[in-house]
Coordinates of C-alpha atoms in Angstrom, one line a residue:
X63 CA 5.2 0.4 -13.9
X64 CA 6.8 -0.3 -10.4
X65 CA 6.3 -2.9 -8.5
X66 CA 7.1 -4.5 -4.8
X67 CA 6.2 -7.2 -2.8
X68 CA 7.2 -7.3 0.9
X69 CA 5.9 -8.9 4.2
X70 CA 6.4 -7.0 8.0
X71 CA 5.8 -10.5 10.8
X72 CA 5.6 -10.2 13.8
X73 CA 9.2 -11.3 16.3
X74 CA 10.8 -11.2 12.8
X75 CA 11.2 -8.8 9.6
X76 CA 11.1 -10.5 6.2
X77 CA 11.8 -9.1 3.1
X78 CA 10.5 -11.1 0.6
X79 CA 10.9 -8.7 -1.8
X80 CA 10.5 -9.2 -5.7
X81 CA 13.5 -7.3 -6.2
X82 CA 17.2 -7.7 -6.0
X83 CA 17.6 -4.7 -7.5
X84 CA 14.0 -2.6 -8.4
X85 CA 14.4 -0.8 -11.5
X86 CA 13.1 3.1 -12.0
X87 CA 12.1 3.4 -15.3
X88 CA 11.0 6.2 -17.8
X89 CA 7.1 6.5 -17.8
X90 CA 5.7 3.7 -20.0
X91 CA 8.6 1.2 -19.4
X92 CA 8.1 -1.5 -16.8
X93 CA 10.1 -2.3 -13.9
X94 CA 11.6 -5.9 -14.0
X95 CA 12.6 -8.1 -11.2
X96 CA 14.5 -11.2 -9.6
X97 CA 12.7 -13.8 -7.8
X98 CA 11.7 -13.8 -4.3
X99 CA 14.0 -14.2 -1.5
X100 CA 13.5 -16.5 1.1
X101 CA 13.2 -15.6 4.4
X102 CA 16.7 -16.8 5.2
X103 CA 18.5 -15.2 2.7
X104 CA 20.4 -12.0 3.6
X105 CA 19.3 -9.4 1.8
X106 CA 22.6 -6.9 0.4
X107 CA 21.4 -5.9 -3.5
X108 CA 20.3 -2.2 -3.4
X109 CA 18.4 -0.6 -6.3
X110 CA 19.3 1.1 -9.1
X111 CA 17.7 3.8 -11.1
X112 CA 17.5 4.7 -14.6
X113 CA 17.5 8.3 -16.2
X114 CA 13.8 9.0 -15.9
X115 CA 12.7 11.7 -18.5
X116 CA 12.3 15.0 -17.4
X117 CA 9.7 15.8 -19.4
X118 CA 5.7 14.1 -20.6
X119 CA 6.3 11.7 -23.2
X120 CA 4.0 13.2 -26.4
X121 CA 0.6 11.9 -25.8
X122 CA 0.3 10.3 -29.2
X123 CA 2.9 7.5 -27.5
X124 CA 0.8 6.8 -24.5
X125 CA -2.5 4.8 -24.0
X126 CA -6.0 6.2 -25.1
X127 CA -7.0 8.6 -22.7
X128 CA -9.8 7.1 -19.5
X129 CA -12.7 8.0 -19.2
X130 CA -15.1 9.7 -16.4
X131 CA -13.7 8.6 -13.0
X132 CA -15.4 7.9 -9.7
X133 CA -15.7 9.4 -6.2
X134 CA -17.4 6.8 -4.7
X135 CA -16.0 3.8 -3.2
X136 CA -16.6 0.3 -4.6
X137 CA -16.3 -2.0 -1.7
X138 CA -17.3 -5.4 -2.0
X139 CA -18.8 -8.2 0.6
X140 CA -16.3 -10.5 1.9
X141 CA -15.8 -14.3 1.5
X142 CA -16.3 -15.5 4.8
X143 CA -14.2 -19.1 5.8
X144 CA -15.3 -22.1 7.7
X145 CA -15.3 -21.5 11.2
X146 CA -14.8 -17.8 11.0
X147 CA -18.1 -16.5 12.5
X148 CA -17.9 -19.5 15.4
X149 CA -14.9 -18.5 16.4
X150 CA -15.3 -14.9 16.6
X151 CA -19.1 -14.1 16.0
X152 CA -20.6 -13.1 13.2
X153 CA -20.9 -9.9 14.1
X154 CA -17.5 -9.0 15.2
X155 CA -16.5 -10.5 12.2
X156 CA -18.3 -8.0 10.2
X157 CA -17.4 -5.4 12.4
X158 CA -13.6 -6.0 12.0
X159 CA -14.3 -5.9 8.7
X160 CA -15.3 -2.8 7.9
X161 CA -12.8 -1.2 10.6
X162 CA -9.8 -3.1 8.5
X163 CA -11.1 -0.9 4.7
X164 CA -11.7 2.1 6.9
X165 CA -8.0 1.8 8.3
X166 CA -6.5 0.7 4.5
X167 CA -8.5 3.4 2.7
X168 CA -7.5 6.2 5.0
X169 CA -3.4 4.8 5.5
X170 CA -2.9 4.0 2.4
X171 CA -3.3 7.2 0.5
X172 CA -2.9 10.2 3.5
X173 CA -2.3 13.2 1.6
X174 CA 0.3 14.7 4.3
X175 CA 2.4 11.8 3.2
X176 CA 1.9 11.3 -0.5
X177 CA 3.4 15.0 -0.8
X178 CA 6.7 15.2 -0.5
X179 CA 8.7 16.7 2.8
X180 CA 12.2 18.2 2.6
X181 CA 12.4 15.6 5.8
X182 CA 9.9 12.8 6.8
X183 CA 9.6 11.7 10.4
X184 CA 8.5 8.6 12.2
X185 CA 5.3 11.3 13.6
X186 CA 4.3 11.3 10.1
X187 CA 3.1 7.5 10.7
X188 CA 1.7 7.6 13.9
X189 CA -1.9 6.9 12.7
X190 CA -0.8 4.0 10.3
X191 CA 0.6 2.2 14.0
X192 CA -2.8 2.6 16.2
X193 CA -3.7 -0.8 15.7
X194 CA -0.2 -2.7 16.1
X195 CA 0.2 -5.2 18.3
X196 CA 3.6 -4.4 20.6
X197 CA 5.8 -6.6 18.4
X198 CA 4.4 -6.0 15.4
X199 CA 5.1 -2.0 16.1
X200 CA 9.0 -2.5 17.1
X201 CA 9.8 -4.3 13.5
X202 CA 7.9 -1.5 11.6
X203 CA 9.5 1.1 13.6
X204 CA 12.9 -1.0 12.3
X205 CA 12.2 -0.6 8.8
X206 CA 10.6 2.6 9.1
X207 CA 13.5 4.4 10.2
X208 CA 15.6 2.8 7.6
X209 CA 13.4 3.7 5.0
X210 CA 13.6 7.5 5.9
X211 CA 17.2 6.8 6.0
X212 CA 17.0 6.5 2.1
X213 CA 17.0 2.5 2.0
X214 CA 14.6 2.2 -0.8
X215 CA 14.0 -1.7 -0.1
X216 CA 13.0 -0.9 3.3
X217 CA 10.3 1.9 1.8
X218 CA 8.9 0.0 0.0
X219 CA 7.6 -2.6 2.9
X220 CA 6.4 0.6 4.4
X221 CA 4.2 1.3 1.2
X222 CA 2.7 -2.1 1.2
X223 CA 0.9 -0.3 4.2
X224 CA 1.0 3.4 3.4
X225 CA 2.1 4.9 0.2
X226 CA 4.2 7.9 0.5
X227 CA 6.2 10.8 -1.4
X228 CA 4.2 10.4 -4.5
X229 CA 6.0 13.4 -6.4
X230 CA 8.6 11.6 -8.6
X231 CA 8.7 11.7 -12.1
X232 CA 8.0 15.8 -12.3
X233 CA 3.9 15.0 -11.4
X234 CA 2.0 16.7 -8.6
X235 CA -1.1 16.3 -7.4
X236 CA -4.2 18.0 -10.2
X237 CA -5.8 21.5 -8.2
X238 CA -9.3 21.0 -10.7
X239 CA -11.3 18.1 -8.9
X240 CA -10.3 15.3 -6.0
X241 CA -6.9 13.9 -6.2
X242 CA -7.8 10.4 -5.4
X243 CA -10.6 8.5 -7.8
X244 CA -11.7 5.0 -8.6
X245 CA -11.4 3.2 -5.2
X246 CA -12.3 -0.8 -5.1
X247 CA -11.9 -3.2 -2.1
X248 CA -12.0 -6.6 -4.1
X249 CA -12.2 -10.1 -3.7
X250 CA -11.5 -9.8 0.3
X251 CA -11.8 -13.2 1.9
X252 CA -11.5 -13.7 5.8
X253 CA -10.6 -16.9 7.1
X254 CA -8.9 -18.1 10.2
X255 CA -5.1 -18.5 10.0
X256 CA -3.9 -21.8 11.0
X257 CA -0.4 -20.9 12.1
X258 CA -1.5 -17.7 14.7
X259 CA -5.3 -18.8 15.3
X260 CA -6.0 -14.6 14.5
X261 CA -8.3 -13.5 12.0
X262 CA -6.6 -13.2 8.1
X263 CA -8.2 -10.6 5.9
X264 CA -6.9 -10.5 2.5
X265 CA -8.0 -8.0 -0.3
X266 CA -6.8 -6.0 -3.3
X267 CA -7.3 -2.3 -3.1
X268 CA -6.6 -0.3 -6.0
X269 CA -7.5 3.6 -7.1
X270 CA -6.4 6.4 -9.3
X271 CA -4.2 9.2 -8.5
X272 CA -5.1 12.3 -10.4
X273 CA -2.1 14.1 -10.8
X274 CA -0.4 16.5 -13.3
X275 CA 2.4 17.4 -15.3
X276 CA 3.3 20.2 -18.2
X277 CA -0.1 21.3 -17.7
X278 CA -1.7 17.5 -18.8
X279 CA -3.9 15.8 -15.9
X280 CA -3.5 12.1 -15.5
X281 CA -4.4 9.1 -14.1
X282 CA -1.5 6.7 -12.4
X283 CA -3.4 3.9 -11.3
X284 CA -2.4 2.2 -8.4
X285 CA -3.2 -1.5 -7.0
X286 CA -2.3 -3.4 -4.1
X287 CA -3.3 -7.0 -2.6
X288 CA -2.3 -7.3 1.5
X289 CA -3.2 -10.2 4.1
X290 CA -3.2 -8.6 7.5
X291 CA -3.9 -11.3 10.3
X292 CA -5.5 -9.2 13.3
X293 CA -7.7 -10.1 16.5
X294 CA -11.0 -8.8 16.1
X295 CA -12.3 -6.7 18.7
X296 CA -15.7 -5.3 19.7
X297 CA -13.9 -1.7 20.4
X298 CA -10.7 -2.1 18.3
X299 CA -8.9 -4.7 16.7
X300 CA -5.5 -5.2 16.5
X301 CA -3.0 -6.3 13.9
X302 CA -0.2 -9.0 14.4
X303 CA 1.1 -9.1 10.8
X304 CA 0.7 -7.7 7.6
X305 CA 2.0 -9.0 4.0
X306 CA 1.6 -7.6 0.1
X307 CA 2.9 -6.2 -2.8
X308 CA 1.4 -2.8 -4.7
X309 CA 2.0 -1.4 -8.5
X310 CA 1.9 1.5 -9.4
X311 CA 1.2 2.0 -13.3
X312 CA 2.4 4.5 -16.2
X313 CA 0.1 7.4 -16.4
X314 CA -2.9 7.9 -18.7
X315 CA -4.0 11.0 -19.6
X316 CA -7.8 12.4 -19.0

């Protein structure tokens, strides 16, 4: 399993990441970590990565396999706050709502970044910045370049928002049925933040990435729960700050 916390804030970029130094790990193993930074402590530790095997571990080692998956998205009602609907109405509440899982659910797992490029390119993440405010844009465009530098620290802040190159350990994406099953919005409660007076929206999203190696589908679940603070809109909203952390599990065969 592989895990990461991070947090992209606007006029500032914080890494308050889980790891000093995020472990890769063979398929069953989990990845361990340090504590969490603060925000004003520099951050110089840069992973490490154990020998990962090169080929399925024998299915007799590895959990029972699922069962029949899901096409159809589970999303559930939010938690609404005091004062949420007076201050930006009900319905623009709502609204904002739904636009927020229609962003997550389409940025989150885009197909022409899960598979892997010989060279990524900041135009690969146009659509995840059409709703950044200004400020918001210039930090992630920061850390984004970094990330497709190689800094692995800085990719993984980017995949709080939108998961990419999801090819390592020798798996592709599975050709017999849809490549991404199982999806659930949970527990998303909307309340006003105190500190920017915007709109927080915080959920878990989590779904299952069919994918395929040595001729075995499988299943790598993945999970993530994000804040984003945003200023509703009637025509478009727009997002100030984001914060998170996402897994990513071992495999299970079908």
């Amino acid at each position: 399993m592989f895990s990461f916390r991070g947090r992209l804030v606007l006029g500032s970029l914080v890494a308050t990441l889980l790891t000093a130094g995020l472990t890769g790990c063979a398929d069953g193993d989990t990845a361990t970590a340090s504590p969490t930074i603060s925000a004003s402590t520099a951050v110089t530790a840069s992973p490490t990565s154990s020998k990962t095997s090169s080929s399925p571990r024998p299915l007799a080692t590895m959990s029972k396999a699922v069962g029949a998956y899901s096409t159809t998205a589970l999303i559930a009602e939010p938690v609404i706050g005091k004062g949420v609907a007076q201050k930006f109405g009900a319905a623009n509440v709502q609204r904002t709502y739904g636009d927020v899982v229609k962003f997550l659910r389409a940025e989150t797992f885009k197909m022409d970044r899960l598979k892997p490029k010989a060279k990524y390119a900041v135009a690969d993440f146009r659509s995840a910045e059409l709703h950044m405010h200004p400020g918001l844009l210039k930090e992630w465009r920061k850390t984004l370049k970094k990330a497709l530098a190689g800094d692995e620290n800085e990719a993984g802040e980017v995949q709080v928002l939108t998961y990419f190159n999801a090819y390592w350990g020798g798996y592709k994406f599975a050709t017999n049925g849809p490549q991404l099953v199982n999806e659930q919005i949970g527990s998303p409660v909307l309340y006003v933040d105190e500190e920017t007076n915007l709109l927080a929206i915080n959920l878990s999203y989590s779904a299952d990435l069919r994918m395929a190696r040595a001729g075995v589908t499988y299943r790598r679940p993945f999970s993530k729960q994000i804040t984003l603070k945003v200023k509703p809109g009637e025509q478009v909203w727009s997002m100030d700050d984001f914060s998170g952390s996402w897994t990513i599990s071992a495999p299970l065969p079908e």
